[in-house]
Amino acid sequence: MATLMGEYHHSIDDKGRLIIPAKFREIIGSSFVVTRGLEGCLFLYSQLDWQKVVDQLNTLPFTKKDARNFSRFFLSGAINSEFDKQGRISITSSLKEYAGLTKDCVVIGVGDRLEIWSEDAWQKFFQESQEDFSDIAEHLFDGNLDL
């Protein structure tokens, strides 16, 4: 499976439809899942990658409150969807509200998923995070990644 990567800027229309770039559509396939993501964005998974995430969630102990709460939050917002003929997705009003999507959006590829951000939220996240990029890499990889 190809890696989803890149950053694209698009607008969401009044009906909650957002164009997904063709190169992403080719990798994702015709059917996918959109749900609440972390840091206020939406996650979009191919059906195959969604099933992997659900399988991981199913290994969490239901006796742990954090596991129950995360599963509730993550799965209750999930919707199955398909691209329309113009390569657009329809985003529900609750997901639009969660991610603060009004007009300008950013669609980024993050390995096994897409993230959909409001332009403002993405710019804020990017500005705040870019200063820590080197430190994050150092802590995550402990010098074991050749870049």
Coordinates of C-alpha atoms in Angstrom, one line a residue:
M1 CA 0.0 0.0 0.0
A2 CA 1.3 3.4 -0.9
T3 CA 2.0 6.0 1.7
L4 CA -0.3 9.0 2.0
M5 CA 1.7 12.2 2.1
G6 CA 1.6 15.8 1.1
E7 CA -0.4 18.9 1.9
Y8 CA -3.3 20.3 -0.2
H9 CA -5.5 23.4 0.3
H10 CA -9.2 23.2 -0.7
S11 CA -12.5 24.8 0.2
I12 CA -15.5 23.1 1.8
D13 CA -18.7 24.1 0.1
D14 CA -22.0 25.1 1.7
K15 CA -23.2 21.5 1.5
G16 CA -20.2 20.2 3.4
R17 CA -18.4 18.7 0.4
L18 CA -14.7 18.8 0.2
I19 CA -12.5 17.7 -2.8
I20 CA -9.9 15.1 -2.0
P21 CA -6.9 15.2 -4.4
A22 CA -6.9 12.4 -7.0
K23 CA -3.5 11.0 -5.8
F24 CA -5.1 10.4 -2.4
R25 CA -8.3 8.9 -3.9
E26 CA -6.2 6.4 -5.8
I27 CA -4.6 5.1 -2.7
I28 CA -7.7 5.2 -0.4
G29 CA -10.0 3.4 -2.8
S30 CA -13.7 4.2 -3.3
S31 CA -14.9 3.5 0.2
F32 CA -13.5 5.0 3.4
V33 CA -14.2 6.1 7.0
V34 CA -14.1 9.6 8.4
T35 CA -14.0 10.2 12.2
R36 CA -12.9 12.6 14.8
G37 CA -9.2 12.9 15.0
L38 CA -6.8 14.3 17.5
E39 CA -5.8 17.9 18.0
G40 CA -9.1 19.0 16.5
C41 CA -8.8 17.6 13.0
L42 CA -10.6 14.7 11.2
F43 CA -9.1 11.4 10.3
L44 CA -9.9 9.7 7.0
Y45 CA -9.0 6.0 6.7
S46 CA -9.3 3.5 3.8
Q47 CA -11.5 0.6 4.8
L48 CA -8.4 -1.7 5.2
D49 CA -6.6 0.7 7.5
W50 CA -9.8 1.5 9.4
Q51 CA -10.2 -2.2 10.2
K52 CA -6.6 -2.3 11.5
V53 CA -7.4 0.6 13.9
V54 CA -10.6 -1.0 15.0
D55 CA -8.7 -4.3 15.6
Q56 CA -6.3 -2.4 17.8
L57 CA -9.1 -0.7 19.7
N58 CA -10.7 -4.1 20.3
T59 CA -7.6 -5.2 22.2
L60 CA -8.0 -2.4 24.8
P61 CA -9.4 -3.6 28.1
F62 CA -13.0 -2.5 28.5
T63 CA -12.4 -2.4 32.2
K64 CA -10.2 0.7 31.8
K65 CA -12.1 4.0 31.7
D66 CA -9.6 5.7 29.3
A67 CA -10.1 2.8 26.8
R68 CA -13.9 3.1 27.0
N69 CA -13.8 6.8 26.7
F70 CA -11.4 6.9 23.8
S71 CA -13.4 4.2 21.9
R72 CA -16.7 6.0 22.5
F73 CA -15.3 9.3 21.3
F74 CA -13.4 7.9 18.3
L75 CA -16.0 5.4 17.1
S76 CA -19.2 7.4 17.7
G77 CA -18.1 10.1 15.2
A78 CA -17.1 7.6 12.5
I79 CA -19.0 7.5 9.2
N80 CA -18.7 5.2 6.2
S81 CA -18.5 7.2 3.0
E82 CA -17.6 7.2 -0.7
F83 CA -16.3 9.8 -3.1
D84 CA -18.8 11.4 -5.4
K85 CA -18.2 11.7 -9.2
Q86 CA -16.2 14.9 -8.6
G87 CA -13.9 13.3 -6.0
R88 CA -15.6 15.0 -3.1
I89 CA -16.5 13.7 0.3
S90 CA -19.5 14.8 2.3
I91 CA -18.7 15.8 5.9
T92 CA -21.5 15.7 8.5
S93 CA -22.4 18.8 10.4
S94 CA -21.2 17.3 13.7
L95 CA -17.7 16.5 12.2
K96 CA -17.5 19.9 10.5
E97 CA -18.3 21.5 13.9
Y98 CA -15.8 19.3 15.7
A99 CA -13.0 20.3 13.4
G100 CA -14.1 23.9 12.9
L101 CA -14.4 23.5 9.2
T102 CA -16.1 26.5 7.6
K103 CA -14.5 27.4 4.3
D104 CA -10.7 26.9 3.8
C105 CA -9.4 23.5 4.6
V106 CA -6.1 21.6 4.5
V107 CA -5.9 17.9 3.6
I108 CA -2.6 16.2 4.6
G109 CA -1.4 12.7 4.1
V110 CA 0.0 11.1 7.3
G111 CA 1.1 7.6 6.3
D112 CA -2.0 5.4 6.7
R113 CA -4.6 8.2 6.9
L114 CA -5.6 11.6 5.8
E115 CA -6.1 14.5 8.2
I116 CA -8.6 17.3 7.4
W117 CA -7.9 20.5 9.2
S118 CA -9.4 24.0 9.1
E119 CA -6.8 26.3 7.5
D120 CA -6.6 28.4 10.7
A121 CA -6.2 25.3 13.0
W122 CA -3.5 23.8 10.7
Q123 CA -1.5 27.1 10.6
K124 CA -1.7 27.4 14.3
F125 CA -0.6 23.8 14.9
F126 CA 2.2 24.1 12.3
Q127 CA 3.6 27.3 13.8
E128 CA 3.5 25.9 17.3
S129 CA 5.0 22.6 16.4
Q130 CA 7.7 23.5 13.9
E131 CA 10.0 24.8 16.6
D132 CA 9.8 21.5 18.4
F133 CA 10.3 19.3 15.3
S134 CA 14.0 18.5 16.0
D135 CA 13.4 17.8 19.7
I136 CA 10.5 15.5 18.8
A137 CA 12.6 13.6 16.4
E138 CA 15.4 13.2 18.9
H139 CA 13.0 11.9 21.6
L140 CA 11.1 9.6 19.3
F141 CA 14.0 8.0 17.5
D142 CA 16.8 8.3 20.0
G143 CA 19.3 8.8 17.1
N144 CA 18.1 5.6 15.3
L145 CA 16.7 7.3 12.2
D146 CA 18.8 8.3 9.3
L147 CA 17.4 11.4 7.7

